[in-house]
Short mmCIF file of C-alpha atoms and ligand atoms in Angstrom, two decimals:
data_model
loop_
_atom_site.label_atom_id
_atom_site.label_comp_id
_atom_site.label_asym_id
_atom_site.label_seq_id
_atom_site.Cartn_x
_atom_site.Cartn_y
_atom_site.Cartn_z
CA UNK K 13 97.21 120.61 105.96
CA UNK K 14 100.96 120.08 105.65
CA UNK K 15 100.36 116.37 106.28
CA UNK K 16 99.37 116.06 102.65
CA UNK K 17 102.29 115.25 100.34
CA UNK K 18 100.54 117.23 97.58
CA UNK K 19 100.48 120.40 99.70
CA UNK K 20 104.06 119.88 100.91
CA UNK K 21 105.29 119.38 97.36
CA UNK K 22 103.46 122.51 96.21
CA UNK K 23 104.78 124.59 99.11
CA UNK K 24 108.37 123.45 98.49
CA UNK K 25 108.09 123.97 94.78
CA UNK K 26 106.61 127.46 95.20
CA UNK K 27 109.18 128.43 97.84
CA UNK K 28 112.09 127.41 95.59
CA UNK K 29 110.50 129.18 92.63
CA UNK K 30 109.95 132.32 94.77
CA UNK K 31 113.61 132.38 95.80
CA UNK K 32 114.74 131.96 92.17
CA UNK K 33 112.34 134.65 90.89
CA UNK K 34 113.31 137.13 93.62
CA UNK K 35 117.01 136.53 92.97
CA UNK K 36 116.68 136.92 89.21
CA UNK K 37 114.50 140.03 89.40
CA UNK K 38 116.65 141.68 92.09
CA UNK K 39 119.79 141.06 90.05
CA UNK K 40 118.13 142.37 86.88
CA UNK K 41 116.81 145.42 88.72
CA UNK K 42 120.25 146.22 90.18
CA UNK K 43 121.93 145.84 86.78
CA UNK K 44 119.35 148.13 85.12
CA UNK K 45 119.76 150.72 87.89
CA UNK K 46 123.56 150.65 87.64
CA UNK K 47 123.56 150.84 83.83
CA UNK K 48 121.09 153.70 83.82
CA UNK K 49 123.18 155.62 86.39
CA UNK K 50 126.35 155.03 84.36
CA UNK K 51 124.61 156.33 81.24
CA UNK K 52 123.42 159.41 83.14
CA UNK K 53 126.96 160.04 84.40
CA UNK K 54 128.37 159.66 80.88
CA UNK K 55 125.75 162.00 79.44
CA UNK K 56 126.54 164.59 82.10
CA UNK K 57 130.27 164.43 81.30
CA UNK K 58 129.51 164.96 77.59
CA UNK K 59 127.17 167.81 78.49
CA UNK K 60 129.85 169.41 80.65
CA UNK K 61 132.34 169.15 77.76
CA UNK K 62 129.91 170.73 75.37
CA UNK K 63 128.97 173.45 77.88
CA UNK K 64 132.62 174.37 78.51
CA UNK K 65 133.44 174.47 74.78
CA UNK K 66 130.57 176.95 74.29
CA UNK K 67 131.61 178.83 77.40
CA UNK K 68 135.24 179.25 76.26
CA UNK K 69 134.09 180.38 72.80
CA UNK K 70 131.71 182.95 74.31
CA UNK K 71 134.40 184.15 76.71
CA UNK K 72 136.90 184.65 73.86
CA UNK K 73 134.33 186.73 71.94
CA UNK K 74 133.43 188.95 74.91
CA UNK K 75 135.46 192.15 75.14
CA UNK K 76 134.03 193.18 78.58
CA UNK K 77 135.80 193.01 81.98
CA UNK K 78 136.99 189.55 83.05
CA UNK K 79 134.29 189.17 85.74
CA UNK K 80 131.33 190.26 83.63
CA UNK K 81 132.78 188.31 80.68
CA UNK K 82 132.62 185.05 82.69
CA UNK K 83 129.06 185.83 83.77
CA UNK K 84 127.77 186.61 80.30
CA UNK K 85 129.61 183.65 78.74
CA UNK K 86 128.04 181.42 81.40
CA UNK K 87 124.55 182.81 80.70
CA UNK K 88 124.99 182.39 77.00
CA UNK K 89 126.16 178.78 77.37
CA UNK K 90 123.20 178.05 79.67
CA UNK K 91 120.79 179.39 77.04
CA UNK K 92 122.37 177.16 74.43
CA UNK K 93 122.18 174.08 76.64
CA UNK K 94 118.82 174.72 78.28
CA UNK K 95 116.80 172.23 76.26
CA UNK K 96 117.53 169.05 78.30
CA UNK K 97 116.22 170.45 81.63
CA UNK K 98 119.47 170.07 83.57
CA UNK K 99 120.42 172.84 85.98
CA UNK K 100 123.82 174.48 85.54
CA UNK K 101 125.53 176.21 88.43
CA UNK K 102 128.77 178.19 88.17
CA UNK K 103 130.73 178.75 91.33
CA UNK K 104 133.39 181.44 91.68
CA UNK K 105 136.92 180.59 92.84
CA UNK K 106 135.72 181.61 96.34
CA UNK K 107 132.91 179.02 96.27
CA UNK K 108 129.99 181.47 95.72
CA UNK K 109 127.26 180.76 93.21
CA UNK K 110 127.64 183.32 90.48
CA UNK K 111 125.26 181.93 87.87
CA UNK K 112 122.54 179.26 87.75
CA UNK K 113 119.84 178.06 85.38
CA UNK K 114 116.94 176.84 87.37
CA UNK K 115 114.33 177.47 84.70
CA UNK K 116 114.87 175.62 81.48
CA UNK K 117 113.51 178.33 79.24
CA UNK K 118 115.09 181.44 80.68
CA UNK K 119 118.29 181.15 82.67
CA UNK K 120 118.32 183.71 85.41
CA UNK K 121 120.90 184.66 88.00
CA UNK K 122 118.33 184.19 90.74
CA UNK K 123 117.03 180.56 90.90
CA UNK K 124 113.38 179.67 91.52
CA UNK K 125 112.27 179.04 95.07
CA UNK K 126 112.44 175.21 94.99
CA UNK K 127 115.83 175.13 93.30
CA UNK K 128 117.02 177.84 95.69
CA UNK K 129 116.21 175.45 98.56
CA UNK K 130 118.20 172.68 96.88
CA UNK K 131 121.17 174.95 96.26
CA UNK K 132 121.04 176.16 99.85
CA UNK K 133 120.83 172.60 101.30
CA UNK K 134 123.69 171.32 103.36
CA UNK K 135 124.07 168.30 101.00
CA UNK K 136 124.62 170.59 98.00
CA UNK K 137 127.01 172.83 99.91
CA UNK K 138 128.92 169.76 101.11
CA UNK K 139 129.15 168.45 97.55
CA UNK K 140 130.35 171.85 96.24
CA UNK K 141 132.95 172.00 99.00
CA UNK K 142 134.29 168.53 98.16
CA UNK K 143 134.24 169.33 94.42
CA UNK K 144 136.61 172.28 94.93
CA UNK K 145 139.48 169.87 95.61
CA UNK K 146 138.78 167.51 92.68
CA UNK K 147 138.82 168.10 88.98
CA UNK K 148 135.69 166.01 88.46
CA UNK K 149 133.25 164.63 91.05
CA UNK K 150 129.89 162.86 91.02
CA UNK K 151 127.29 162.32 93.74
CA UNK K 152 123.60 161.77 94.26
CA UNK K 153 122.07 164.43 96.49
CA UNK K 154 118.52 164.97 97.73
CA UNK K 155 116.70 168.01 96.48
CA UNK K 156 113.40 169.79 96.81
CA UNK K 157 112.03 168.04 93.66
CA UNK K 158 113.42 164.62 94.43
CA UNK K 159 116.93 163.35 94.07
CA UNK K 160 119.54 164.86 91.76
CA UNK K 161 122.69 163.51 90.24
CA UNK K 162 125.33 166.16 90.73
CA UNK K 163 128.36 166.42 88.42
CA UNK K 164 131.13 168.93 88.94
CA UNK K 165 134.04 169.98 86.73
CA UNK K 166 136.73 172.59 87.44
CA UNK K 167 137.57 174.96 84.58
CA UNK K 168 139.83 177.93 84.01
CA UNK K 169 138.66 181.33 82.87
CA UNK K 170 140.94 184.37 82.84
CA UNK K 171 143.56 182.45 84.93
CA UNK K 172 141.00 181.79 87.66
CA UNK K 173 139.60 178.33 88.55
CA UNK K 174 135.81 178.14 88.47
CA UNK K 175 133.53 175.22 89.17
CA UNK K 176 130.76 174.01 86.91
CA UNK K 177 128.07 171.89 88.61
CA UNK K 178 125.36 170.20 86.59
CA UNK K 179 122.31 168.91 88.47
CA UNK K 180 120.38 166.21 86.65
CA UNK K 181 117.00 165.29 88.07
CA UNK K 182 116.66 161.53 88.72
CA UNK K 183 112.88 161.80 88.72
CA UNK K 184 112.38 160.11 85.31
CA UNK K 185 114.90 157.42 86.11
CA UNK K 186 113.30 156.76 89.51
CA UNK K 187 109.92 156.50 87.84
CA UNK K 188 111.30 153.98 85.39
CA UNK K 189 112.89 151.98 88.21
CA UNK K 190 109.66 152.14 90.19
CA UNK K 191 107.79 150.77 87.17
CA UNK K 192 110.33 147.95 86.88
CA UNK K 193 109.99 147.19 90.61
CA UNK K 194 106.21 147.07 90.40
CA UNK K 195 106.28 144.98 87.24
CA UNK K 196 108.65 142.48 88.82
CA UNK K 197 106.58 142.29 92.01
CA UNK K 198 103.37 141.59 90.09
CA UNK K 199 105.12 139.16 87.79
CA UNK K 200 106.55 137.24 90.75
CA UNK K 201 103.18 137.13 92.51
CA UNK K 202 101.37 136.05 89.34
CA UNK K 203 104.10 133.55 88.48
CA UNK K 204 103.91 132.06 91.97
CA UNK K 205 100.14 131.85 91.82
CA UNK K 206 100.19 130.12 88.43
CA UNK K 207 103.11 127.84 89.32
CA UNK K 208 101.58 126.99 92.73
CA UNK K 209 98.21 126.14 91.22
CA UNK K 210 99.83 124.22 88.38
CA UNK K 211 102.18 122.47 90.79
CA UNK K 212 99.32 121.47 93.05
CA UNK K 213 97.32 119.95 90.20
CA UNK K 214 100.45 118.27 88.84
CA UNK K 215 101.24 116.79 92.27
CA UNK K 216 97.62 115.69 92.61
CA UNK K 217 97.70 114.05 89.20
CA UNK K 218 101.06 112.38 89.87
CA UNK K 219 99.96 111.10 93.27
CA UNK K 220 96.53 109.97 92.11
CA UNK K 221 97.80 106.41 91.44
CA UNK K 222 99.15 106.26 95.01
CA UNK K 223 95.76 107.29 96.39
CA UNK K 224 94.12 104.70 94.17
CA UNK K 225 96.61 102.07 95.32
CA UNK K 226 95.84 102.99 98.94
CA UNK K 227 92.09 102.65 98.39
CA UNK K 228 92.56 99.36 96.59
CA UNK K 229 94.99 98.03 99.21
CA UNK K 230 92.57 98.97 102.01
CA UNK K 231 89.93 96.72 100.43
CA UNK K 232 92.26 93.71 100.33
CA UNK K 233 91.81 91.42 103.31
CA UNK K 234 92.09 87.75 104.17
CA UNK K 235 88.93 87.00 102.18
CA UNK K 236 90.15 88.53 98.89
CA UNK K 237 93.89 88.17 99.23
CA UNK K 238 94.08 87.04 95.61
CA UNK K 239 93.24 90.57 94.38
CA UNK K 240 96.14 92.67 93.09
CA UNK K 241 96.85 96.40 92.74
CA UNK K 242 96.54 97.85 89.24
CA UNK K 243 99.94 98.47 87.59
CA UNK K 244 99.51 101.35 85.13
CA UNK K 245 103.13 101.61 84.01
CA UNK K 246 105.45 98.89 85.28
CA UNK K 247 108.52 100.98 84.44
CA UNK K 248 107.87 104.09 86.53
CA UNK K 249 108.42 104.37 90.26
CA UNK K 250 104.76 103.99 91.18
CA UNK K 251 104.40 100.99 88.88
CA UNK K 252 107.43 99.41 90.56
CA UNK K 253 105.92 100.13 93.97
CA UNK K 254 102.67 98.45 92.90
CA UNK K 255 104.63 95.46 91.55
CA UNK K 256 106.57 95.12 94.80
CA UNK K 257 103.32 95.35 96.76
CA UNK K 258 101.75 92.73 94.50
CA UNK K 259 104.73 90.43 95.03
CA UNK K 260 104.28 90.87 98.76
CA UNK K 261 100.58 90.01 98.38
CA UNK K 262 101.58 86.93 96.37
CA UNK K 263 103.84 85.75 99.14
CA UNK K 264 101.20 86.52 101.76
CA UNK K 265 98.58 84.71 99.71
CA UNK K 266 100.79 81.64 99.36
CA UNK K 267 101.62 81.73 103.04
CA UNK K 268 97.92 82.06 103.91
CA UNK K 269 97.13 79.20 101.57
CA UNK K 270 99.82 77.03 103.19
CA UNK K 271 98.46 77.88 106.64
CA UNK K 272 94.90 77.12 105.54
CA UNK K 273 95.94 73.77 104.08
CA UNK K 274 97.98 73.01 107.16
CA UNK K 275 95.06 73.68 109.49
CA UNK K 276 92.67 71.73 107.25
CA UNK K 277 95.07 68.76 107.02
CA UNK K 278 95.81 68.89 110.72
CA UNK K 279 92.09 68.86 111.60
CA UNK K 280 91.60 65.98 109.21
CA UNK K 281 94.42 64.01 110.80
CA UNK K 282 93.11 64.62 114.29
CA UNK K 283 89.57 63.62 113.35
CA UNK K 284 90.34 59.93 112.71
CA UNK K 285 91.93 59.06 116.08
CA UNK K 286 89.36 61.21 117.90
CA UNK K 287 86.52 59.37 116.13
CA UNK K 288 88.11 56.04 117.07
CA UNK K 289 88.44 57.21 120.68
CA UNK K 290 84.80 58.22 120.87
CA UNK K 291 83.60 55.07 119.12
CA UNK K 292 85.59 52.83 121.43
CA UNK K 293 84.43 54.71 124.52
CA UNK K 294 80.78 54.49 123.36
CA UNK K 295 81.08 50.77 122.76
CA UNK K 296 82.64 50.26 126.20
CA UNK K 297 79.89 52.26 127.89
CA UNK K 298 76.93 50.83 125.96
CA UNK K 299 77.45 47.15 126.72
CA UNK K 300 76.55 46.13 130.24
CA UNK K 301 78.15 43.06 131.71
CA UNK K 302 81.28 43.14 129.53
CA UNK K 303 84.16 40.99 130.55
CA UNK K 304 87.27 42.49 132.08
CA UNK K 305 89.29 41.42 128.98
CA UNK K 306 86.90 43.35 126.74
CA UNK K 307 87.42 46.48 128.84
CA UNK K 308 91.14 45.91 128.76
CA UNK K 309 91.05 45.59 125.01
CA UNK K 310 89.08 48.85 124.72
CA UNK K 311 91.48 50.56 127.06
CA UNK K 312 94.38 49.28 124.94
CA UNK K 313 92.80 50.80 121.82
CA UNK K 314 92.14 54.05 123.69
CA UNK K 315 95.76 54.12 124.83
CA UNK K 316 97.09 53.45 121.34
CA UNK K 317 94.94 56.14 119.74
CA UNK K 318 95.77 58.62 122.50
CA UNK K 319 99.49 58.01 121.91
CA UNK K 320 98.92 58.52 118.20
CA UNK K 321 97.10 61.77 118.93
CA UNK K 322 99.88 62.97 121.21
CA UNK K 323 102.46 62.17 118.52
CA UNK K 324 100.51 64.10 115.85
CA UNK K 325 99.98 67.09 118.16
CA UNK K 326 103.69 67.10 119.09
CA UNK K 327 104.69 66.98 115.42
CA UNK K 328 102.27 69.79 114.58
CA UNK K 329 103.60 71.85 117.44
CA UNK K 330 107.19 71.30 116.28
CA UNK K 331 106.41 72.35 112.71
CA UNK K 332 104.42 75.42 113.78
CA UNK K 333 107.27 76.59 115.99
CA UNK K 334 109.78 75.84 113.24
CA UNK K 335 107.71 77.91 110.77
CA UNK K 336 107.47 80.90 113.07
CA UNK K 337 111.19 80.70 113.87
CA UNK K 338 110.42 80.09 117.55
CA UNK K 339 112.13 76.74 117.75
CA UNK K 340 115.52 77.58 119.18
CA UNK K 341 118.10 74.86 118.80
CA UNK K 342 120.34 73.87 121.70
CA UNK K 343 123.52 72.88 119.92
CA UNK K 344 126.34 71.12 121.67
CA UNK K 345 129.40 69.08 120.71
CA UNK K 346 128.23 65.50 120.27
CA UNK K 347 129.29 62.29 118.52
CA UNK K 348 126.84 61.47 115.76
CA UNK K 349 127.78 57.77 115.70
CA UNK K 350 126.70 57.52 119.35
CA UNK K 351 123.32 59.09 118.57
CA UNK K 352 122.91 56.69 115.63
CA UNK K 353 123.77 53.70 117.86
CA UNK K 354 121.28 54.82 120.52
CA UNK K 355 118.51 55.23 117.93
CA UNK K 356 119.20 51.80 116.46
CA UNK K 357 119.04 50.39 119.98
CA UNK K 358 115.66 52.08 120.58
CA UNK K 359 114.02 50.55 117.51
CA UNK K 360 115.45 47.07 117.82
CA UNK K 361 112.26 45.79 119.55
CA UNK K 362 110.14 47.09 116.67
CA UNK K 363 112.44 45.40 114.20
CA UNK K 364 112.38 42.18 116.12
CA UNK K 365 108.54 42.21 116.21
CA UNK K 366 108.56 42.18 112.40
CA UNK K 367 111.48 39.82 112.23
CA UNK K 368 113.51 42.50 110.44
CA UNK K 369 117.25 42.24 110.42
CA UNK K 370 118.63 45.54 111.71
CA UNK K 371 122.29 46.15 111.01
CA UNK K 372 124.28 49.16 112.15
CA UNK K 373 127.63 50.53 111.04
CA UNK K 374 128.63 53.40 113.36
CA UNK K 375 132.28 52.71 113.96
CA UNK K 376 133.92 55.88 112.62
CA UNK K 377 134.08 58.96 114.83
CA UNK K 378 131.69 61.74 113.73
CA UNK K 379 131.94 64.78 116.02
CA UNK K 380 129.22 67.28 115.17
CA UNK K 381 127.94 70.45 116.76
CA UNK K 382 124.20 70.03 116.89
CA UNK K 383 120.99 69.68 118.84
CA UNK K 384 121.15 66.13 120.13
CA UNK K 385 117.42 65.72 120.78
CA UNK K 386 116.50 66.92 117.28
CA UNK K 387 119.16 64.83 115.51
CA UNK K 388 117.91 61.82 117.47
CA UNK K 389 114.35 62.59 116.39
CA UNK K 390 115.42 62.85 112.74
CA UNK K 391 117.25 59.51 112.75
CA UNK K 392 114.39 57.81 114.62
CA UNK K 393 111.87 59.08 112.04
CA UNK K 394 113.96 57.57 109.23
CA UNK K 395 114.49 54.28 111.07
CA UNK K 396 110.82 54.13 112.10
CA UNK K 397 109.74 54.57 108.46
CA UNK K 398 112.24 51.98 107.24
CA UNK K 399 110.91 49.38 109.70
CA UNK K 400 107.28 50.46 109.25
CA UNK K 401 107.26 50.13 105.47
CA UNK K 402 109.46 47.01 105.23
CA UNK K 403 107.68 43.68 105.15
CA UNK K 404 108.26 40.94 107.72
CA UNK K 405 111.65 39.29 107.45
CA UNK K 406 113.18 42.22 105.59
CA UNK K 407 116.37 44.12 106.25
CA UNK K 408 117.16 47.63 107.51
CA UNK K 409 120.66 49.13 107.64
CA UNK K 410 121.90 52.29 109.23
CA UNK K 411 125.41 53.64 108.71
CA UNK K 412 127.21 56.72 109.91
CA UNK K 413 130.49 57.95 108.42
CA UNK K 414 132.66 61.01 107.98
CA UNK K 415 133.08 62.41 104.46
CA UNK K 416 135.40 65.04 102.95
CA UNK K 417 132.94 67.84 103.73
CA UNK K 418 131.13 66.57 106.81
CA UNK K 419 129.15 63.56 107.92
CA UNK K 420 126.63 61.23 106.35
CA UNK K 421 123.94 59.00 107.83
CA UNK K 422 122.44 56.41 105.48
CA UNK K 423 119.22 54.50 106.21
CA UNK K 424 118.53 51.69 103.77
CA UNK K 425 115.68 49.18 103.79
CA UNK K 426 114.40 46.34 101.67
CA UNK K 427 110.83 47.65 101.64
CA UNK K 428 108.49 48.07 98.65
CA UNK K 429 109.92 51.48 97.70
CA UNK K 430 108.02 54.64 96.81
CA UNK K 431 106.35 54.98 93.38
CA UNK K 432 108.61 57.18 91.15
CA UNK K 433 105.84 59.74 90.48
CA UNK K 434 105.33 60.28 94.23
CA UNK K 435 108.98 60.42 95.25
CA UNK K 436 109.21 64.19 94.80
CA UNK K 437 106.30 64.74 97.20
CA UNK K 438 107.25 62.60 100.18
CA UNK K 439 108.78 65.56 102.08
CA UNK K 440 105.50 67.52 101.85
CA UNK K 441 103.49 67.86 105.02
CA UNK K 442 100.71 65.28 105.49
CA UNK K 443 101.76 63.50 102.32
CA UNK K 444 101.46 59.73 102.33
CA UNK K 445 102.24 57.55 99.37
CA UNK K 446 99.61 55.05 100.48
CA UNK K 447 97.12 56.87 102.76
CA UNK K 448 94.78 53.89 103.22
CA UNK K 449 97.59 51.72 104.54
CA UNK K 450 99.22 54.41 106.62
CA UNK K 451 96.11 55.42 108.48
CA UNK K 452 95.34 52.04 109.88
CA UNK K 453 96.96 50.27 112.77
CA UNK K 454 100.42 50.92 114.11
CA UNK K 455 101.62 52.05 110.71
CA UNK K 456 99.20 54.98 110.71
CA UNK K 457 101.54 57.92 110.36
CA UNK K 458 100.21 61.42 109.77
CA UNK K 459 102.65 62.18 106.97
CA UNK K 460 104.71 64.58 109.07
CA UNK K 461 107.75 62.45 109.91
CA UNK K 462 109.83 63.24 106.80
CA UNK K 463 108.83 66.97 106.88
CA UNK K 464 110.19 67.22 110.41
CA UNK K 465 113.33 65.22 109.52
CA UNK K 466 113.95 67.54 106.55
CA UNK K 467 113.52 70.63 108.72
CA UNK K 468 115.96 69.25 111.31
CA UNK K 469 118.59 68.53 108.63
CA UNK K 470 118.20 72.03 107.17
CA UNK K 471 118.24 73.66 110.62
CA UNK K 472 121.71 72.07 110.95
CA UNK K 473 122.73 73.49 107.54
CA UNK K 474 122.48 69.98 106.16
CA UNK K 475 120.35 68.05 103.64
CA UNK K 476 118.02 65.09 103.66
CA UNK K 477 117.62 63.23 100.38
CA UNK K 478 115.93 60.17 99.04
CA UNK K 479 118.92 58.64 97.24
CA UNK K 480 117.15 55.67 95.75
CA UNK K 481 113.73 54.01 96.00
CA UNK K 482 112.63 51.08 93.90
CA UNK K 483 111.20 47.61 94.28
CA UNK K 484 114.33 46.48 96.13
CA UNK K 485 113.93 49.11 98.85
CA UNK K 486 114.64 52.75 99.72
CA UNK K 487 117.78 54.63 100.67
CA UNK K 488 117.58 57.91 102.60
CA UNK K 489 120.75 59.94 103.32
CA UNK K 490 121.37 62.83 105.72
CA UNK K 491 124.35 65.09 105.01
CA UNK K 492 125.59 67.29 107.82
CA UNK K 493 128.42 69.80 107.63
CA UNK K 494 131.58 69.39 109.66
CA UNK K 495 131.90 70.83 113.15
CA UNK K 496 133.61 74.03 111.93
CA UNK K 497 131.11 76.81 111.19
CA UNK K 498 128.07 74.62 111.73
CA UNK K 499 124.84 76.02 113.14
CA UNK K 500 125.68 79.69 112.87
CA UNK K 501 123.02 81.86 114.51
CA UNK K 502 120.83 79.12 115.88
CA UNK K 503 121.33 79.79 119.57
P1 LIG P 2 104.31 58.84 107.73
O1 LIG P 2 103.98 59.31 109.09
O2 LIG P 2 103.11 58.56 106.89
O3 LIG P 2 105.32 57.80 107.70
P2 LIG P 2 106.37 60.42 106.58
O4 LIG P 2 106.43 61.87 106.35
O5 LIG P 2 107.39 59.84 107.50
O6 LIG P 2 104.92 60.15 107.06
O7 LIG P 2 106.49 59.70 105.20
C1 LIG P 2 105.71 60.14 104.12
C2 LIG P 2 105.37 59.01 103.18
O8 LIG P 2 106.56 58.57 102.51
C3 LIG P 2 104.88 57.77 103.89
O9 LIG P 2 103.48 57.85 104.05
C4 LIG P 2 105.28 56.67 102.95
O10 LIG P 2 104.30 56.51 101.96
C5 LIG P 2 106.54 57.20 102.30
N1 LIG P 2 107.75 56.60 102.92
C6 LIG P 2 108.54 57.19 103.83
N2 LIG P 2 109.59 56.40 104.15
C7 LIG P 2 109.44 55.28 103.42
C8 LIG P 2 110.19 54.07 103.29
N3 LIG P 2 111.30 53.85 103.98
N4 LIG P 2 109.74 53.14 102.43
C9 LIG P 2 108.62 53.36 101.70
N5 LIG P 2 107.87 54.48 101.79
C10 LIG P 2 108.28 55.41 102.63
#
């Protein structure tokens, strides 16, 4: 049950409220009890004053012997102060009870049975004993009719020191305190019940959007990834949570869409060479008595298409690993101009086949920290494109040089250029400015070469840009940072 946030919130809320209520009511109760006791003590002191004033007046009027004068003055004073129900006790200088008023209406020298038990109790005797040494003393003592507040005052009569003790029953006060205790207890219980119920419904209402979000989110899958969570109030915490979740869904949706397109494009690219392979194989098998040259020609086509397939699959594999972050670079200290020279050497046969003039400028030293195989692949892709898209007898140049911030490789050709409206898309996967031309023959690229080259440049914290492309040709440039600080976190 405590797994529910609603219940946990309610329990916490009620527990805190309970602590606060108990603290407040206990403090209030203690203050009331103390104040009431102080008032009782004050009243008893005033009563003792008044009693002794009456007593002294009665004593002065009484012509009898000193001992009987004290007794009758005490009785008279008790009669005059009987109305409030307090019990007066007069003790002789020797500590004996000489007069007491245990019945409010008729003070008698002999107390009633219950009061007699109180006056005979050890607590009362102990109090009376202590009071003999102090002018005034106060104490709460147990009695036969409940607890009493005992007040004592020494007074002089006929040169002797007597003791006046007033016993005030705390019964009424205890009843009042009991009522307060009960009232507080019920109020706390009722308050907790109301607050707990209210808190539970409040928590349920506040968390309802979360539950709704959960239900909605559970329904969202690959098939309906375009659906979004409802945002009731974009400014509150739950609204912000829903917005964040929706942003996440947006990114997931886009990523899914990219993956879907990638798979669709990849399948499409693979279909053409596979269809050619099957067609060629069928032709070779269907014709009996073919000449050896015909078979050789078919095998040549099969070989060419298979190589094309392998190249596409390799490129796809590279991009997939790059996307998932699984392609770990193996950086080392290398000289970029040497890599450029090697690449130019590799493509010179291709250039010669098309009678293209290939010039190379890689004289300055360019020490970089990078993955040699990948940098080689990037430069070869650019050179391959330059030769592929340049007409017979054209010109391709490659140059490598150090700049103020790093190194630059420029590949320039005298090809037909890329139409201005398509230039921004050439780094997209599977994009070809002229698909019909690209798909046929040796020039049939899958539109992945520049995507891979761009990824390689960025994986080296560099850039690949199309600097210029017009009717006179195209100019691609790779910018790589200097050896210091390059390739952080790639191995
Ligand atoms: P592809 O395998 O088709 O060459 P790329 O990703 O390497 O794929 O290039 C994408 C497209 O950009 C090419 O299809 C081509 O239309 C265009 N392109 C790339 N390099 C050049 C270039 N040097 N001259 C003209 N067009 C180019």
